[in-house]
Amino acid sequence: MNRLGKELEKVLEKGIPKEEYEVRFDEFLKLYYKLRSQEEDRWWSKLSLEQRQRIHSLILGVYKAKNKLSGFSYKILADKRTPTDRPIIFAPTHIGKFDIENISEAIQSHYYLLSGDYEHIQGIIDAPFLGLNGVFYFNEKVKEDRKSVTEKMINHLLNNGNLLYFIEGTWNLTPNLPVLPCYWGIIDIARKTNAIIVPIGVEQYGKQFKINIGENFDVNNYDSNLEGKTLAIGDLRDTLATLKWEIWETEHTTHDLLKDYNWQDYIDTRFSEWPGFNKEYIQDLIYRPKGIITPLDVFNTTSEIDMTEDTNISASDYAFKLRAVKDAKRTVEEYRKHYF
């Protein structure tokens, strides 16, 4: 693991007091921005968009060779996008470390990557190639950084560049959600730049990726008010879920196809590919809309309920939580029964 990743591990250590956490996080940020500043001073970070577009085929060649050596492959289930002279935001679902290379090969077009993972990318062999192709790094925990990278993305799209934007914000390792809840920042950016969004469903089976590229998604078909943005991000998420569902249908054709499938083995494999990630880190990055309770939240809450000891919870609240657990378990079990 690189130096910055080790510093992040200290920040994420369980059980440390709040004061110690703040001290460690401050030290982490100092090192983070020092190393990012050095990265931005490297020659490849100063290339123009036109220069990066010219060498993009070479980057794809490197990705192809890397995938072949590592035994990875991909299959395009469908490609329904149509040509456009507007800038493009490629919006794939996010499944693990190696989906960037395979998505790049599948779409072929040049893009700048939006990445909140500099602390894990810094110092590894992938970093120079991402830098050559074009990448916007930002720290999700720092408001000023989020604002700054938004301005960079807007300027880039207005200059007719493209983006690769993982709208889930982190890996989706849930067993029951095709697509994680999404921020609507992508909707605002697309509207301000007149960009087209190309949704891409991605799944990984062993070392093979299946990629399903959807139709162009135009935010200009929605109102610019709060209701319109909410509807747009909901429809985009539904579109991505449908694309993933179509992938699942090519794999799970019978109930017994994956009867020996072990979900925990799948999760362990994803984390083994990038040791800097862990379950807690992933969960902390998931967007949680107000008023929405996930099955995991319900499981964790009710596992702590004991009517013989917790005298502060009312009978009605307890009954409600029990019903929520049953509904959530039923959702997960039906999914697993049908697909696994």
Short mmCIF file of C-alpha atoms in Angstrom, two decimals:
data_model
loop_
_atom_site.label_atom_id
_atom_site.label_comp_id
_atom_site.label_asym_id
_atom_site.label_seq_id
_atom_site.Cartn_x
_atom_site.Cartn_y
_atom_site.Cartn_z
CA MET A 1 0.00 0.00 0.00
CA ASN A 2 1.24 3.53 -0.72
CA ARG A 3 2.18 6.12 1.90
CA LEU A 4 -1.08 8.05 1.65
CA GLY A 5 -3.14 4.89 1.92
CA LYS A 6 -1.36 3.98 5.15
CA GLU A 7 -2.12 7.40 6.60
CA LEU A 8 -5.79 6.92 5.72
CA GLU A 9 -5.78 3.61 7.59
CA LYS A 10 -4.75 5.48 10.73
CA VAL A 11 -7.67 7.87 10.27
CA LEU A 12 -10.12 5.00 9.86
CA GLU A 13 -8.88 3.05 12.87
CA LYS A 14 -11.84 1.91 14.92
CA GLY A 15 -12.36 3.14 18.45
CA ILE A 16 -10.13 6.20 18.43
CA PRO A 17 -11.45 9.29 20.30
CA LYS A 18 -12.97 12.13 18.28
CA GLU A 19 -10.08 14.46 19.14
CA GLU A 20 -7.52 11.92 17.93
CA TYR A 21 -9.53 11.35 14.75
CA GLU A 22 -9.49 15.09 13.99
CA VAL A 23 -5.72 15.27 14.54
CA ARG A 24 -5.09 12.29 12.27
CA PHE A 25 -7.46 13.56 9.59
CA ASP A 26 -5.73 16.96 9.60
CA GLU A 27 -2.34 15.28 9.17
CA PHE A 28 -3.74 13.11 6.41
CA LEU A 29 -5.08 16.15 4.51
CA LYS A 30 -1.74 17.94 4.76
CA LEU A 31 0.03 14.99 3.17
CA TYR A 32 -2.83 14.46 0.71
CA TYR A 33 -2.64 17.97 -0.73
CA LYS A 34 1.15 18.00 -0.68
CA LEU A 35 1.28 14.87 -2.83
CA ARG A 36 -1.57 16.02 -5.07
CA SER A 37 0.26 19.30 -5.66
CA GLN A 38 3.34 17.33 -6.71
CA GLU A 39 1.16 15.23 -9.03
CA GLU A 40 -0.31 18.33 -10.65
CA ASP A 41 3.21 19.66 -11.30
CA ARG A 42 4.23 16.59 -13.31
CA TRP A 43 4.57 17.00 -17.05
CA TRP A 44 1.67 14.69 -17.90
CA SER A 45 -0.66 16.79 -15.78
CA LYS A 46 0.06 19.78 -18.00
CA LEU A 47 -0.92 18.16 -21.31
CA SER A 48 -3.72 19.82 -23.26
CA LEU A 49 -6.99 18.12 -24.12
CA GLU A 50 -5.91 17.84 -27.76
CA GLN A 51 -2.61 16.19 -26.78
CA ARG A 52 -4.41 13.68 -24.57
CA GLN A 53 -6.89 12.87 -27.33
CA ARG A 54 -3.99 12.12 -29.69
CA ILE A 55 -2.35 9.65 -27.32
CA HIS A 56 -5.62 8.07 -26.15
CA SER A 57 -5.21 5.10 -28.52
CA LEU A 58 -1.84 4.38 -26.89
CA ILE A 59 -3.47 4.36 -23.45
CA LEU A 60 -6.10 1.93 -24.73
CA GLY A 61 -3.29 -0.27 -26.01
CA VAL A 62 -1.72 -0.30 -22.55
CA TYR A 63 -5.07 -1.19 -20.97
CA LYS A 64 -5.58 -3.99 -23.49
CA ALA A 65 -2.13 -5.44 -22.78
CA LYS A 66 -2.61 -5.12 -19.04
CA ASN A 67 -5.98 -6.90 -19.18
CA LYS A 68 -4.55 -9.70 -21.32
CA LEU A 69 -1.62 -10.26 -18.96
CA SER A 70 -3.97 -10.25 -15.96
CA GLY A 71 -6.48 -12.57 -17.61
CA PHE A 72 -9.30 -10.00 -17.73
CA SER A 73 -11.74 -9.74 -20.62
CA TYR A 74 -15.00 -7.97 -21.42
CA LYS A 75 -18.10 -8.54 -23.48
CA ILE A 76 -20.39 -5.80 -24.76
CA LEU A 77 -23.98 -6.90 -24.35
CA ALA A 78 -25.35 -3.91 -26.33
CA ASP A 79 -24.30 -0.44 -27.45
CA LYS A 80 -27.38 1.74 -27.97
CA ARG A 81 -25.73 5.18 -27.89
CA THR A 82 -26.07 7.41 -30.94
CA PRO A 83 -23.50 9.85 -32.35
CA THR A 84 -23.67 13.40 -31.01
CA ASP A 85 -21.70 16.60 -31.40
CA ARG A 86 -22.41 17.49 -27.75
CA PRO A 87 -19.97 16.68 -24.93
CA ILE A 88 -20.56 13.32 -23.28
CA ILE A 89 -20.66 12.23 -19.66
CA PHE A 90 -20.19 8.46 -19.55
CA ALA A 91 -22.03 7.28 -16.41
CA PRO A 92 -21.16 3.65 -15.57
CA THR A 93 -22.07 1.63 -12.53
CA HIS A 94 -19.08 0.83 -10.31
CA ILE A 95 -18.16 -2.71 -9.36
CA GLY A 96 -14.44 -2.81 -8.47
CA LYS A 97 -10.86 -1.81 -9.25
CA PHE A 98 -10.54 -3.03 -12.82
CA ASP A 99 -13.72 -1.71 -14.42
CA ILE A 100 -12.05 1.51 -15.64
CA GLU A 101 -9.74 -0.32 -18.06
CA ASN A 102 -12.53 -2.51 -19.43
CA ILE A 103 -15.03 0.35 -19.77
CA SER A 104 -12.35 2.38 -21.59
CA GLU A 105 -11.85 -0.38 -24.13
CA ALA A 106 -15.59 -0.79 -24.59
CA ILE A 107 -16.45 2.87 -25.20
CA GLN A 108 -13.21 3.74 -27.06
CA SER A 109 -13.87 7.51 -26.79
CA HIS A 110 -11.50 9.75 -24.87
CA TYR A 111 -12.55 11.10 -21.48
CA TYR A 112 -11.27 12.65 -18.26
CA LEU A 113 -11.90 10.47 -15.20
CA LEU A 114 -13.55 11.95 -12.11
CA SER A 115 -11.86 10.25 -9.15
CA GLY A 116 -12.20 10.58 -5.40
CA ASP A 117 -9.60 7.85 -4.84
CA TYR A 118 -6.30 9.71 -5.08
CA GLU A 119 -5.27 8.35 -1.67
CA HIS A 120 -5.33 4.83 -3.15
CA ILE A 121 -4.10 5.63 -6.67
CA GLN A 122 -1.13 7.74 -5.56
CA GLY A 123 2.14 5.89 -5.88
CA ILE A 124 0.88 2.88 -7.87
CA ILE A 125 1.54 2.04 -11.51
CA ASP A 126 -1.97 3.08 -12.61
CA ALA A 127 -1.42 6.72 -11.64
CA PRO A 128 0.76 7.84 -14.62
CA PHE A 129 -1.62 6.29 -17.16
CA LEU A 130 -4.66 7.95 -15.57
CA GLY A 131 -2.70 11.20 -15.53
CA LEU A 132 -1.77 10.87 -19.19
CA ASN A 133 -5.33 10.19 -20.22
CA GLY A 134 -6.75 12.92 -17.95
CA VAL A 135 -8.13 12.81 -14.41
CA PHE A 136 -9.84 15.21 -12.01
CA TYR A 137 -9.02 14.27 -8.42
CA PHE A 138 -11.01 15.54 -5.48
CA ASN A 139 -11.55 14.74 -1.81
CA GLU A 140 -15.17 13.91 -1.08
CA LYS A 141 -14.82 15.02 2.54
CA VAL A 142 -13.73 18.57 1.68
CA LYS A 143 -16.47 20.97 0.52
CA GLU A 144 -14.04 23.35 -1.22
CA ASP A 145 -12.57 20.44 -3.17
CA ARG A 146 -16.00 19.30 -4.35
CA LYS A 147 -16.79 22.83 -5.53
CA SER A 148 -13.44 23.19 -7.28
CA VAL A 149 -13.71 19.91 -9.17
CA THR A 150 -17.25 20.79 -10.27
CA GLU A 151 -15.91 23.96 -11.90
CA LYS A 152 -13.14 21.93 -13.59
CA MET A 153 -15.66 19.45 -14.99
CA ILE A 154 -17.90 22.22 -16.31
CA ASN A 155 -15.01 23.99 -18.03
CA HIS A 156 -13.80 20.71 -19.51
CA LEU A 157 -17.21 19.85 -20.96
CA LEU A 158 -17.68 23.38 -22.30
CA ASN A 159 -14.38 22.86 -24.17
CA ASN A 160 -15.98 19.76 -25.76
CA GLY A 161 -14.19 17.23 -23.59
CA ASN A 162 -15.86 14.09 -22.22
CA LEU A 163 -16.09 12.72 -18.67
CA LEU A 164 -16.19 9.30 -17.04
CA TYR A 165 -18.35 9.82 -13.96
CA PHE A 166 -19.21 7.01 -11.52
CA ILE A 167 -22.42 8.47 -10.15
CA GLU A 168 -22.76 5.89 -7.36
CA GLY A 169 -19.62 7.43 -5.84
CA THR A 170 -18.15 4.08 -4.76
CA TRP A 171 -18.19 0.36 -5.48
CA ASN A 172 -21.62 -1.24 -5.40
CA LEU A 173 -21.15 -4.39 -3.34
CA THR A 174 -24.75 -4.72 -2.16
CA PRO A 175 -26.58 -8.00 -2.83
CA ASN A 176 -29.96 -6.40 -3.41
CA LEU A 177 -29.51 -2.97 -5.07
CA PRO A 178 -28.76 -2.92 -8.82
CA VAL A 179 -27.66 0.72 -8.45
CA LEU A 180 -26.80 2.65 -5.28
CA PRO A 181 -28.60 5.93 -4.50
CA CYS A 182 -27.13 8.73 -6.62
CA TYR A 183 -26.39 12.39 -6.09
CA TRP A 184 -27.93 14.67 -8.71
CA GLY A 185 -24.71 16.63 -9.32
CA ILE A 186 -24.36 14.91 -12.69
CA ILE A 187 -27.74 16.35 -13.71
CA ASP A 188 -26.71 19.92 -12.86
CA ILE A 189 -23.40 19.58 -14.68
CA ALA A 190 -25.00 18.07 -17.79
CA ARG A 191 -27.56 20.88 -17.93
CA LYS A 192 -24.97 23.66 -17.50
CA THR A 193 -22.81 22.25 -20.30
CA ASN A 194 -25.48 20.85 -22.63
CA ALA A 195 -23.84 17.46 -22.25
CA ILE A 196 -25.37 14.10 -23.14
CA ILE A 197 -25.23 11.36 -20.50
CA VAL A 198 -24.45 7.84 -21.70
CA PRO A 199 -25.52 5.29 -19.02
CA ILE A 200 -23.43 2.10 -18.81
CA GLY A 201 -24.33 -1.01 -16.83
CA VAL A 202 -21.30 -3.02 -15.70
CA GLU A 203 -21.02 -6.39 -13.96
CA GLN A 204 -18.06 -8.64 -13.22
CA TYR A 205 -18.10 -12.45 -13.26
CA GLY A 206 -14.72 -13.81 -12.24
CA LYS A 207 -12.33 -12.07 -14.62
CA GLN A 208 -14.91 -11.28 -17.28
CA PHE A 209 -16.78 -8.00 -17.38
CA LYS A 210 -20.14 -7.61 -19.06
CA ILE A 211 -20.89 -4.12 -20.29
CA ASN A 212 -24.28 -2.85 -21.42
CA ILE A 213 -24.25 0.64 -22.98
CA GLY A 214 -27.59 2.41 -23.00
CA GLU A 215 -29.24 5.09 -25.09
CA ASN A 216 -28.30 8.77 -24.85
CA PHE A 217 -29.88 10.40 -21.80
CA ASP A 218 -30.75 14.10 -22.27
CA VAL A 219 -31.40 16.18 -19.14
CA ASN A 220 -32.95 18.89 -21.31
CA ASN A 221 -36.05 16.71 -21.35
CA TYR A 222 -36.60 17.60 -17.68
CA ASP A 223 -37.44 20.82 -15.88
CA SER A 224 -34.55 22.63 -14.20
CA ASN A 225 -36.34 22.97 -10.84
CA LEU A 226 -35.96 20.67 -7.84
CA GLU A 227 -38.76 18.39 -8.97
CA GLY A 228 -37.27 18.08 -12.43
CA LYS A 229 -33.80 17.24 -11.12
CA THR A 230 -35.21 14.67 -8.74
CA LEU A 231 -37.15 13.04 -11.58
CA ALA A 232 -34.09 13.10 -13.86
CA ILE A 233 -31.71 11.41 -11.41
CA GLY A 234 -34.42 8.88 -10.58
CA ASP A 235 -34.94 8.03 -14.25
CA LEU A 236 -31.19 7.82 -14.84
CA ARG A 237 -30.81 5.44 -11.91
CA ASP A 238 -33.73 3.35 -13.20
CA THR A 239 -32.08 3.23 -16.63
CA LEU A 240 -28.83 1.97 -15.12
CA ALA A 241 -30.73 -0.61 -13.06
CA THR A 242 -32.43 -1.88 -16.24
CA LEU A 243 -29.08 -2.16 -18.00
CA LYS A 244 -27.72 -4.25 -15.12
CA TRP A 245 -30.89 -6.35 -15.01
CA GLU A 246 -30.38 -7.18 -18.69
CA ILE A 247 -26.85 -8.35 -17.84
CA TRP A 248 -28.14 -10.52 -14.98
CA GLU A 249 -30.62 -12.20 -17.32
CA THR A 250 -27.71 -13.45 -19.46
CA GLU A 251 -26.12 -15.13 -16.45
CA HIS A 252 -28.84 -16.29 -14.07
CA THR A 253 -31.25 -18.21 -16.28
CA THR A 254 -32.28 -20.77 -13.65
CA HIS A 255 -32.62 -20.81 -9.87
CA ASP A 256 -29.99 -23.54 -9.57
CA LEU A 257 -27.38 -21.93 -11.84
CA LEU A 258 -25.44 -20.44 -8.93
CA LYS A 259 -26.71 -22.55 -6.03
CA ASP A 260 -23.17 -22.81 -4.65
CA TYR A 261 -22.55 -19.07 -5.09
CA ASN A 262 -21.00 -17.45 -2.01
CA TRP A 263 -21.67 -13.74 -1.79
CA GLN A 264 -18.97 -13.26 0.86
CA ASP A 265 -16.37 -14.86 -1.43
CA TYR A 266 -17.33 -12.35 -4.10
CA ILE A 267 -16.90 -9.44 -1.67
CA ASP A 268 -13.56 -10.80 -0.39
CA THR A 269 -12.29 -11.07 -3.97
CA ARG A 270 -13.16 -7.45 -4.73
CA PHE A 271 -11.33 -6.22 -1.63
CA SER A 272 -8.34 -8.47 -2.33
CA GLU A 273 -7.93 -6.66 -5.67
CA TRP A 274 -7.45 -3.37 -3.84
CA PRO A 275 -6.40 -3.84 -0.17
CA GLY A 276 -6.80 -0.12 0.52
CA PHE A 277 -10.58 -0.57 0.49
CA ASN A 278 -12.67 -2.22 3.18
CA LYS A 279 -16.36 -2.60 3.96
CA GLU A 280 -16.52 0.37 6.32
CA TYR A 281 -14.75 2.66 3.85
CA ILE A 282 -17.17 1.72 1.07
CA GLN A 283 -20.27 2.16 3.24
CA ASP A 284 -19.11 5.59 4.39
CA LEU A 285 -19.10 6.80 0.77
CA ILE A 286 -22.62 5.64 -0.10
CA TYR A 287 -25.11 8.47 -0.55
CA ARG A 288 -28.00 8.08 1.88
CA PRO A 289 -31.07 10.13 0.88
CA LYS A 290 -33.01 11.58 3.79
CA GLY A 291 -35.91 9.44 4.94
CA ILE A 292 -34.69 6.30 3.14
CA ILE A 293 -33.75 3.21 5.18
CA THR A 294 -31.75 0.47 3.47
CA PRO A 295 -32.08 -3.23 4.34
CA LEU A 296 -28.60 -3.07 5.86
CA ASP A 297 -29.62 -0.19 8.11
CA VAL A 298 -32.67 -2.13 9.24
CA PHE A 299 -30.68 -5.29 9.94
CA ASN A 300 -28.10 -3.38 11.96
CA THR A 301 -30.75 -1.51 13.95
CA THR A 302 -32.92 -4.48 14.83
CA SER A 303 -29.99 -6.70 15.70
CA GLU A 304 -29.47 -4.39 18.66
CA ILE A 305 -33.09 -4.47 19.85
CA ASP A 306 -33.89 -6.55 22.90
CA MET A 307 -37.36 -6.02 24.33
CA THR A 308 -36.25 -7.53 27.63
CA GLU A 309 -33.60 -4.87 28.12
CA ASP A 310 -34.60 -1.84 26.05
CA THR A 311 -37.44 -0.29 27.99
CA ASN A 312 -37.25 3.00 26.06
CA ILE A 313 -38.70 1.66 22.82
CA SER A 314 -42.45 1.60 22.47
CA ALA A 315 -44.35 -1.49 21.42
CA SER A 316 -45.55 0.26 18.26
CA ASP A 317 -42.00 1.26 17.29
CA TYR A 318 -40.79 -2.26 17.92
CA ALA A 319 -43.59 -3.70 15.81
CA PHE A 320 -42.80 -1.27 13.01
CA LYS A 321 -39.13 -2.28 13.01
CA LEU A 322 -40.00 -5.95 13.00
CA ARG A 323 -42.24 -5.43 9.96
CA ALA A 324 -39.43 -3.48 8.27
CA VAL A 325 -37.00 -6.33 8.92
CA LYS A 326 -39.40 -8.90 7.49
CA ASP A 327 -39.96 -6.77 4.38
CA ALA A 328 -36.24 -6.16 3.90
CA LYS A 329 -35.34 -9.81 4.44
CA ARG A 330 -38.05 -10.86 2.02
CA THR A 331 -36.63 -8.49 -0.63
CA VAL A 332 -33.11 -9.85 -0.23
CA GLU A 333 -34.15 -13.49 -0.05
CA GLU A 334 -36.37 -13.22 -3.13
CA TYR A 335 -33.47 -11.64 -5.02
CA ARG A 336 -31.06 -14.34 -3.92
CA LYS A 337 -33.53 -17.15 -4.60
CA HIS A 338 -34.26 -15.89 -8.09
CA TYR A 339 -30.72 -15.03 -9.14
CA PHE A 340 -28.40 -17.04 -6.97
#
